[in-house]
Tab-separated table of C-alpha atoms and ligand atoms in Angstrom:
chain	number	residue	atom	x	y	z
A	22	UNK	CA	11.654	-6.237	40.589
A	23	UNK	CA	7.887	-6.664	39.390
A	24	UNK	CA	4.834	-5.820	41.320
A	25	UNK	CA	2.035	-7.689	41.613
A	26	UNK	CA	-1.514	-6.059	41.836
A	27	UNK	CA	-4.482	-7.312	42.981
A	28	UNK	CA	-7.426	-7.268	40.544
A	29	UNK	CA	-10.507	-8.072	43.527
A	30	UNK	CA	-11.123	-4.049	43.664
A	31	UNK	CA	-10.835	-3.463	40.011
A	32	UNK	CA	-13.818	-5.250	38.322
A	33	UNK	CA	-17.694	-4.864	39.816
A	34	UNK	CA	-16.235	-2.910	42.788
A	35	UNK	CA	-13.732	0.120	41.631
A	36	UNK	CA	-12.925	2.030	44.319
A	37	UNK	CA	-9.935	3.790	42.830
A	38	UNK	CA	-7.844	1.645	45.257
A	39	UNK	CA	-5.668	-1.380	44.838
A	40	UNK	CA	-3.081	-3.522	46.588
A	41	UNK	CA	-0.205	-4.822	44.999
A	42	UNK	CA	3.463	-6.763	46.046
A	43	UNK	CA	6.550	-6.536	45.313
A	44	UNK	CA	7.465	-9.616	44.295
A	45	UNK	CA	11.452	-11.242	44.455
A	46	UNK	CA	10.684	-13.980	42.763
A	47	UNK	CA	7.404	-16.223	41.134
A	48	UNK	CA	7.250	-19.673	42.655
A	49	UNK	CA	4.727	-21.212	40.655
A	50	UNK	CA	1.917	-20.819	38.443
A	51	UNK	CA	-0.669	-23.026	37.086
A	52	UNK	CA	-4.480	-23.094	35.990
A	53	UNK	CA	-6.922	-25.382	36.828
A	54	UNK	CA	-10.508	-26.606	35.581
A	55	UNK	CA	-11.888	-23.844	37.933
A	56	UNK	CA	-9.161	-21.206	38.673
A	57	UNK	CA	-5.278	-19.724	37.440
A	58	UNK	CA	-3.513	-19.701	40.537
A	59	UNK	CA	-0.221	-18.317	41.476
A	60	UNK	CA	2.502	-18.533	43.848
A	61	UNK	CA	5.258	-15.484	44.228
A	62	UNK	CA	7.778	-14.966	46.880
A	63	UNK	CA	7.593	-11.420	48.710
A	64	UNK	CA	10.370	-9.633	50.728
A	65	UNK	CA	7.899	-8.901	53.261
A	66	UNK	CA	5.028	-11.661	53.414
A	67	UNK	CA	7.319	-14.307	52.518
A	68	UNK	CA	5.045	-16.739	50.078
A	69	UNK	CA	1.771	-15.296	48.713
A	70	UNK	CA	-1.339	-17.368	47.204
A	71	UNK	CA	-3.640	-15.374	44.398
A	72	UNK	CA	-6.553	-17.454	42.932
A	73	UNK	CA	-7.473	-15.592	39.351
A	74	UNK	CA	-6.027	-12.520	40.429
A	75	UNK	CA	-7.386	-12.429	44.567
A	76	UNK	CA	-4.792	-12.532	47.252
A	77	UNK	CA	-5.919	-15.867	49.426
A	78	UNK	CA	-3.074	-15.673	51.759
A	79	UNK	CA	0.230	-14.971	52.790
A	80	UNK	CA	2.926	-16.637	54.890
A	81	UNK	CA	3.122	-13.437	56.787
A	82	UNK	CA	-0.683	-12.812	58.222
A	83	UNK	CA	-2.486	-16.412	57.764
A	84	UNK	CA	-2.668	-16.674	61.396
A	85	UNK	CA	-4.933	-14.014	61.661
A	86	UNK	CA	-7.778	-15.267	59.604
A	87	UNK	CA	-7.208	-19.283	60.495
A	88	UNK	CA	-6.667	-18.685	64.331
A	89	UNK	CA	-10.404	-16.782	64.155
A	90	UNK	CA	-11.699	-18.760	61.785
A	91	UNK	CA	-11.143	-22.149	63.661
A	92	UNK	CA	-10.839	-20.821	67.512
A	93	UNK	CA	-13.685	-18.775	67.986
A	94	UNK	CA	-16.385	-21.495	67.111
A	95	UNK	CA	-14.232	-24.356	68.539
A	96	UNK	CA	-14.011	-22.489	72.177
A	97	UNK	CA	-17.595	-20.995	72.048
A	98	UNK	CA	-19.300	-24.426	71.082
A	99	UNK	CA	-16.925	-25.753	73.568
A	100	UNK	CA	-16.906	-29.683	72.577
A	101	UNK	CA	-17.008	-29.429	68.701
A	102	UNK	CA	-15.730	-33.363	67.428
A	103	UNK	CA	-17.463	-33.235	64.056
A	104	UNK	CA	-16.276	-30.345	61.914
A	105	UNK	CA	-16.676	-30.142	58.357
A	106	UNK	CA	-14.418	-27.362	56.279
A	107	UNK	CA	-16.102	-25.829	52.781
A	108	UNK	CA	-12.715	-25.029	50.563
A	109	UNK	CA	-9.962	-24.383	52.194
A	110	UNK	CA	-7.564	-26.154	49.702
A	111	UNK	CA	-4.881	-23.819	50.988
A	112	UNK	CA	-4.712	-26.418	54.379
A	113	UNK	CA	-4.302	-23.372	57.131
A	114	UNK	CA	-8.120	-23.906	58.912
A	115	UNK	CA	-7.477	-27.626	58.360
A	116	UNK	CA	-4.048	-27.513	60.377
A	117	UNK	CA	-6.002	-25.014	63.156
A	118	UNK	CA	-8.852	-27.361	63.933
A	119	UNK	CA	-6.525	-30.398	63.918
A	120	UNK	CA	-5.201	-28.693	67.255
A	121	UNK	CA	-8.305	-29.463	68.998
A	122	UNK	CA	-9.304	-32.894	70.247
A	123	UNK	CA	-11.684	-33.603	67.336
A	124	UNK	CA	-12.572	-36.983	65.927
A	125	UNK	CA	-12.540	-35.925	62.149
A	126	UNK	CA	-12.498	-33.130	60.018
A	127	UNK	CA	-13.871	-33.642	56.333
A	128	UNK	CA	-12.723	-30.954	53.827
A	129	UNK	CA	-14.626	-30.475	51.242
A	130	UNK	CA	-12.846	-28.992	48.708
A	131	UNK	CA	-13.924	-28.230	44.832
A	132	UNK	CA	-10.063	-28.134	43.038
A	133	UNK	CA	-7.572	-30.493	43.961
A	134	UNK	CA	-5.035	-28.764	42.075
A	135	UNK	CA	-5.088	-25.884	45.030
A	136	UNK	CA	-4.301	-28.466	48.046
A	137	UNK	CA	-1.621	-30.112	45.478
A	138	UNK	CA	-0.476	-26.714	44.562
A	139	UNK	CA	0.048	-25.690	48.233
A	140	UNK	CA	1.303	-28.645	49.643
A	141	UNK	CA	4.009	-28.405	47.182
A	142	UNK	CA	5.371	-24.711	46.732
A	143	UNK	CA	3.146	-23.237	50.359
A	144	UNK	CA	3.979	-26.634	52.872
A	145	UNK	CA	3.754	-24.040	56.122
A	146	UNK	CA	0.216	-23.548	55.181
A	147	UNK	CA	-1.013	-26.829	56.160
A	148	UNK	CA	1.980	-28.129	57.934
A	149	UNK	CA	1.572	-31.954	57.585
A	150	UNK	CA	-2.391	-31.379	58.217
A	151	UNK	CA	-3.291	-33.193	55.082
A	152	UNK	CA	-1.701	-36.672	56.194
A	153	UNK	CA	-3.662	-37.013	59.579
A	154	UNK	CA	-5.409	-39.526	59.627
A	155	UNK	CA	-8.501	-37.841	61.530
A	156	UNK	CA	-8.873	-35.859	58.179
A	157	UNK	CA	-11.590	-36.875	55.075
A	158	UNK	CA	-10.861	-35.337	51.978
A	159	UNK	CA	-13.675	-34.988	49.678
A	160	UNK	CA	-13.091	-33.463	46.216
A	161	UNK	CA	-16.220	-31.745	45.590
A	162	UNK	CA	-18.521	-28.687	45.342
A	163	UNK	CA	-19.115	-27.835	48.571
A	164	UNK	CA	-23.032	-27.458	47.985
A	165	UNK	CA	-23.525	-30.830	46.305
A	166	UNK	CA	-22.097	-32.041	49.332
A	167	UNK	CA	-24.167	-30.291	52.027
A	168	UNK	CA	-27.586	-31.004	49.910
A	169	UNK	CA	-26.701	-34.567	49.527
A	170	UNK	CA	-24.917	-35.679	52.970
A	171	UNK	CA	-26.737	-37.540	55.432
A	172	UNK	CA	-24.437	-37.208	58.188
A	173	UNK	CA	-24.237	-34.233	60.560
A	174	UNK	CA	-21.359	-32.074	61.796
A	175	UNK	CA	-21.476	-29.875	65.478
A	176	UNK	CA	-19.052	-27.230	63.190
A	177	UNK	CA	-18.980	-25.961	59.747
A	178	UNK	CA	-16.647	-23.899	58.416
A	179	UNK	CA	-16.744	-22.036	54.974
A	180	UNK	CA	-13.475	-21.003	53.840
A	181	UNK	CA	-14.370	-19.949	50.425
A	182	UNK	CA	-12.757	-17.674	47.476
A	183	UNK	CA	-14.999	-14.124	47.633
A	184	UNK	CA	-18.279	-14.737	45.845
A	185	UNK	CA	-17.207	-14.390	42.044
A	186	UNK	CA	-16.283	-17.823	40.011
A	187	UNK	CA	-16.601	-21.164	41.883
A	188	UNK	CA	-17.086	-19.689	45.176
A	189	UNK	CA	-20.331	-17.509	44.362
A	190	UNK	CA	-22.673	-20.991	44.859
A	191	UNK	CA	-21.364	-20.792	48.842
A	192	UNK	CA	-23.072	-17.799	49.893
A	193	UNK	CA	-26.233	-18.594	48.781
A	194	UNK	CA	-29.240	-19.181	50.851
A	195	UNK	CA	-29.899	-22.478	49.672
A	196	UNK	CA	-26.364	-23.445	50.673
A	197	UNK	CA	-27.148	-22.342	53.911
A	198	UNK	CA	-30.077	-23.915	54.301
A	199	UNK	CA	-28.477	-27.109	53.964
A	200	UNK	CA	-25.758	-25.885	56.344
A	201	UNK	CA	-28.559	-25.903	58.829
A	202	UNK	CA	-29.506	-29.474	57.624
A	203	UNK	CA	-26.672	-30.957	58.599
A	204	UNK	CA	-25.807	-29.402	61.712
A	205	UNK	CA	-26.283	-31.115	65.288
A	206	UNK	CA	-28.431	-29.411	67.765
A	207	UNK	CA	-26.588	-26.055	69.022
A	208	UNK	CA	-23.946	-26.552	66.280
A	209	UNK	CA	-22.430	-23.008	64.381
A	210	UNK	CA	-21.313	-22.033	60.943
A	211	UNK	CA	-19.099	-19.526	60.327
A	212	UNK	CA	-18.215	-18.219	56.955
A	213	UNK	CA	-15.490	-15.813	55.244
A	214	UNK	CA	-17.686	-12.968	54.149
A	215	UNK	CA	-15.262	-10.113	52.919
A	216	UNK	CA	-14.118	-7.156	54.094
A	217	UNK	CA	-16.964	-4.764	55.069
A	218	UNK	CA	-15.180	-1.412	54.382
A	219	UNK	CA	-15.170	-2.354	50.407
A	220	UNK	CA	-17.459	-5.305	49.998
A	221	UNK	CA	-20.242	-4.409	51.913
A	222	UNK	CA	-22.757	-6.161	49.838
A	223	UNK	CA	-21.222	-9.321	51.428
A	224	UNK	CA	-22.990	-8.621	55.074
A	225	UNK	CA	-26.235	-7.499	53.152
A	226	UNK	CA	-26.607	-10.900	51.437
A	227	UNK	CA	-25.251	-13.201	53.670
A	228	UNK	CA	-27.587	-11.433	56.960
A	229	UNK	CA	-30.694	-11.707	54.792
A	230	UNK	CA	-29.653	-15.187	53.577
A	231	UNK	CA	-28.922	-16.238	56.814
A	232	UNK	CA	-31.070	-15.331	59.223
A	233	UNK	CA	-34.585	-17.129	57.706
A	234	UNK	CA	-32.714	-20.309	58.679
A	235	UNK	CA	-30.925	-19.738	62.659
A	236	UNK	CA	-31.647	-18.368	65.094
A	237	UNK	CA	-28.633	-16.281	65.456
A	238	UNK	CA	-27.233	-14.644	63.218
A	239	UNK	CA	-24.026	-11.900	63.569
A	240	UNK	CA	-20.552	-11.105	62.545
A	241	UNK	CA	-17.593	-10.948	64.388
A	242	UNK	CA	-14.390	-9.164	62.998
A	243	UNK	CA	-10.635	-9.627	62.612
A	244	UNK	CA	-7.915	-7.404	61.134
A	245	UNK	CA	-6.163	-9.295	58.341
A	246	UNK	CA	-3.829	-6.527	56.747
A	247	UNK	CA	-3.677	-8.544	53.377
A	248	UNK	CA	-7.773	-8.507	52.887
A	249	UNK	CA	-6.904	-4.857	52.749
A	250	UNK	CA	-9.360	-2.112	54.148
A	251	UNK	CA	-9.805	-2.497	57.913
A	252	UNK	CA	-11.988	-5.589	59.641
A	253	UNK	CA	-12.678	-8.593	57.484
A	254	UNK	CA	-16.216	-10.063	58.678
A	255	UNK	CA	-16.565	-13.391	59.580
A	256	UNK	CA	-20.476	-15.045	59.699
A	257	UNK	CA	-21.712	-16.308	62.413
A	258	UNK	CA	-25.029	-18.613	62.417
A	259	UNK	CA	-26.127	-20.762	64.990
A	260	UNK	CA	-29.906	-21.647	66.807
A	261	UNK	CA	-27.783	-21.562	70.270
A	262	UNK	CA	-28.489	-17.728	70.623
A	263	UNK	CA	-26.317	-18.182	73.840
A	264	UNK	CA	-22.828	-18.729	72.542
A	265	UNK	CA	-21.881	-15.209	70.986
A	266	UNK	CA	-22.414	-13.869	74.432
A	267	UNK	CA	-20.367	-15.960	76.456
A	268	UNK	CA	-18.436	-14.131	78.869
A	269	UNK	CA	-14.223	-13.670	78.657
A	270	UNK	CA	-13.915	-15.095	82.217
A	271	UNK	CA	-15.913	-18.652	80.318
A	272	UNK	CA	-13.815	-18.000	77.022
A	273	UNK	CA	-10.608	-18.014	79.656
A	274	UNK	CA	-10.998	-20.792	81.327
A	275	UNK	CA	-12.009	-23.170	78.137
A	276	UNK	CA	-8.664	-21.480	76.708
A	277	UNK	CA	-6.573	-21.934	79.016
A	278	UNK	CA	-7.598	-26.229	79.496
A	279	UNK	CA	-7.085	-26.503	75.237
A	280	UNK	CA	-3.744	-25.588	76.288
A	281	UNK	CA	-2.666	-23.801	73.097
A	282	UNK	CA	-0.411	-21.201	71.853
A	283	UNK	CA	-1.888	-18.714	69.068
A	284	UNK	CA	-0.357	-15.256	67.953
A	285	UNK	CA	-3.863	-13.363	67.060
A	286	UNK	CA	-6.650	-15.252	69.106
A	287	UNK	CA	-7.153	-14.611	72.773
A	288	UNK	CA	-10.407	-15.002	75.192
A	289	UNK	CA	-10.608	-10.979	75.205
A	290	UNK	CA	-9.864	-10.651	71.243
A	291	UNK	CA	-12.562	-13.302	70.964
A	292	UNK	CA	-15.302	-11.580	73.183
A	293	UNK	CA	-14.515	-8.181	71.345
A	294	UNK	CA	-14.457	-9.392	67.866
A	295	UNK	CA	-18.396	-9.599	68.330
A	296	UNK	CA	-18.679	-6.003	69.617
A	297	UNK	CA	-19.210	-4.363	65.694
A	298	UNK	CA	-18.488	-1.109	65.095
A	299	UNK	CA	-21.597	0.344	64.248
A	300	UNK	CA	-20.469	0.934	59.986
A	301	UNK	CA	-20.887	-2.509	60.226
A	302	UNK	CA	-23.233	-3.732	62.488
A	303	UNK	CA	-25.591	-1.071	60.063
A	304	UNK	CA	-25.452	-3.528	57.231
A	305	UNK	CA	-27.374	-6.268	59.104
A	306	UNK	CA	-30.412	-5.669	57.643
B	408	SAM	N1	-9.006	-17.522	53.021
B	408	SAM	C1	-9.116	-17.377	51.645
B	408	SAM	C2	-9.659	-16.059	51.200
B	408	SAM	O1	-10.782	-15.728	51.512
B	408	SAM	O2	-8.975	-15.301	50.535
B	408	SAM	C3	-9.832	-18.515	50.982
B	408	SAM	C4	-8.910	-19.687	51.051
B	408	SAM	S1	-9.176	-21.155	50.214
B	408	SAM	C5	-7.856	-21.082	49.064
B	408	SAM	C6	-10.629	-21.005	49.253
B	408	SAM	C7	-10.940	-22.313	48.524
B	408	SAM	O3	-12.331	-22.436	48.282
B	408	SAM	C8	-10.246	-22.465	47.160
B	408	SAM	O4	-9.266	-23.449	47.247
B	408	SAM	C9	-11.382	-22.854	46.216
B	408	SAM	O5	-11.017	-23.835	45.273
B	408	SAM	C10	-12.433	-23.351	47.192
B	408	SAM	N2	-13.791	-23.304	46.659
B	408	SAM	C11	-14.341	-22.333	45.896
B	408	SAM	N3	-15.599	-22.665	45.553
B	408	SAM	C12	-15.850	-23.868	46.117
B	408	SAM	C13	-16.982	-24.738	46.120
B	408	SAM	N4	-18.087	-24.408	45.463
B	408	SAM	N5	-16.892	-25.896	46.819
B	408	SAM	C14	-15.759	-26.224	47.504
B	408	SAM	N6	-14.650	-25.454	47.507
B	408	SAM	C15	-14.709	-24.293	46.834
C-alpha cells in the first residue's frame, strides 16, 4: 500500500511535520489550467481531495468545516436569502446552504474541472447540490467577480484553496473591500483562513486586511482533524457588531425552527467557537 503525504507544511512553512494517508487505491487524477488534482480512496477517510499536493477534504470530516462554514453565518444573520460562495468547486458549502430557505446561491468558482472532477469520482460531496435550480454557477475568479458585480448578497462565503496559487488573490484586502461592496446592510463574510497553530500568518493578514473595511472583525474556530494541528480559523467580518455575541438561548431557538440535523454544529458549539483561545486571539493585531 502507498502513502500519500501532504506537501502544504513542506515548502514556505517547514515545521518538521507532515501528514500523510494510506491510500487503498487512487481514484482519479487530472490537471487543470490552474491546479493537478487528485482523488485516492483511504481505509479510514473513505475518498480524499488534494489540489497540487493540499488535502481539501475528506469523506470522513467534511462536515466539520461545511456545517461551520455555512451554519454559523446563516443562524447568526438569521434571514440570509442572497448568499454568494467564492470556490468551493468541491460542492460541500453549496449542499449546506441549500438546506436553508434561501432564494439563490451563486458559486463562483475559478476551475470547472474541480466541480466536474467531484461530481464525478466525490458525488457525496455535493449530493445533487449542483442541479438545484436555486443555484448560479459562475465560472470565474472570484475577485473579478466581486469588483465587477452590481448586485448584492446578505452572505458571502469564501471557500478558497490556502493562499498559494489561484487562491492567494482571495485574501487580499482589495478582495475584501469589494466583499464589503457588495454586501447588504448587516450582511457577514466569512472566510477559510488556515489553521492557526502552523499558519499563523493567515490571522495576521487577513485581521489587518480586514478590519479597515467592517466593523467587526474576529475568528471563530472548528476542529477539522484533516487541516491537521488543532483549530482551523474561520473569518468573520461584518458592520453588525451585534451578531458574534448573540446569546445560545437566541442561537437555540433560530436552530431549533430551521429544523435541521447536523453532526458538528450546535447553538452551544456555535457560541463557543467565538470564545478564542488566547494563542490565537494574540494574532489579531
Ligand atoms: N475547504 C477547502 C480547503 O480549504 O482545503 C477548500 C475547498 S474548495 C476545493 C477550494 C476551491 O477554491 C478550489 O476548487 C479552487 O479552484 C477555488 N479557487 C481558488 N482560487 C479561486 C479564485 N481566485 N476564484 C474562485 N475560486 C477559486
Amino acid at each position: 500500500m502507498n502513502w500519500y503525504q501532504e506537501t502544504l507544511y513542506s515548502g514556505a512553512i517547514d515545521h518538521g511535520y507532515r501528514q500523510a494517508f494510506r491510500v487503498s487505491r487512487e481514484v482519479a487524477r487530472k490537471a487543470t489550467e490552474f491546479q493537478n488534482m487528485v482523488i485516492f480512496e483511504t481505509p479510514f477517510f473513505g475518498r480524499v481531495l488534494a489540489l497540487d499536493g493540499v488535502i481539501q477534504t475528506t469523506e470522513r470530516d467534511e462536515f466539520i468545516y461545511h456545517e461551520m462554514l455555512v451554519h454559523v453565518p446563516m443562524v447568526a444573520h438569521g434571514r440570509a436569502t442572497r448568499v454568494l460562495i467564492i470556490g468551493g468547486g468541491d460542492g460541500g458549502i453549496l449542499r449546506e446552504a441549500l438546506r436553508h430557505a434561501v432564494e439563490k446561491v451563486t458559486l463562483v468558482e475559478i476551475d470547472r474541472g474541480v466541480i466536474d472532477f467531484c461530481v464525478e469520482h466525490m458525488p457525496k460531496l455535493s449530493g445533487g447540490a449542483f442541479d438545484d435550480p436555486r443555484l448560479e454557477l459562475m465560472i470565474e475568479d472570484g475577485i473579478a467577480y466581486v469588483r465587477d458585480i452590481e448586485r448584492t448578497f446578505d452572505l458571502i462565503i469564501v471557500d478558497s484553496t490556502d493562499p498559494i496559487g489561484p487562491g492567494e488573490v482571495l485574501f487580499t484586502e482589495s478582495f475584501y473591500a469589494n466583499c464589503k461592496r457588495c454586501l447588504n446592510p448587516g450582511g457577514v463574510v466569512v472566510t477559510q483562513n488556515g489553521v492557526p497553530f502552523y499558519q499563523n500568518d493567515e490571522i495576521r493578514t487577513s485581521y489587518g486586511r480586514l478590519a479597515p473595511h467592517f466593523a467587526d472583525v474576529s475568528f471563530y474556530v472548528a476542529a477539522v482533524p484533516t487541516y491537521v494541528g488543532g483549530f482551523m480559523a474561520l473569518g468573520w467580518a461584518t458592520d453588525n457588531v451585534d451578531l458574534r455575541h448573540l446569546r445560545p438561548e437566541v442561537l437555540a431557538e433560530r436552530f431549533d425552527k430551521l429544523g435541521l440535523q447536523t453532526r458538528y454544529y450546535s447553538p452551544g458549539v456555535h457560541y463557543g467557537a467565538f470564545q478564542l483561545p488566547p494563542y490565537v486571539s494574540a494574532l489579531m493585531r
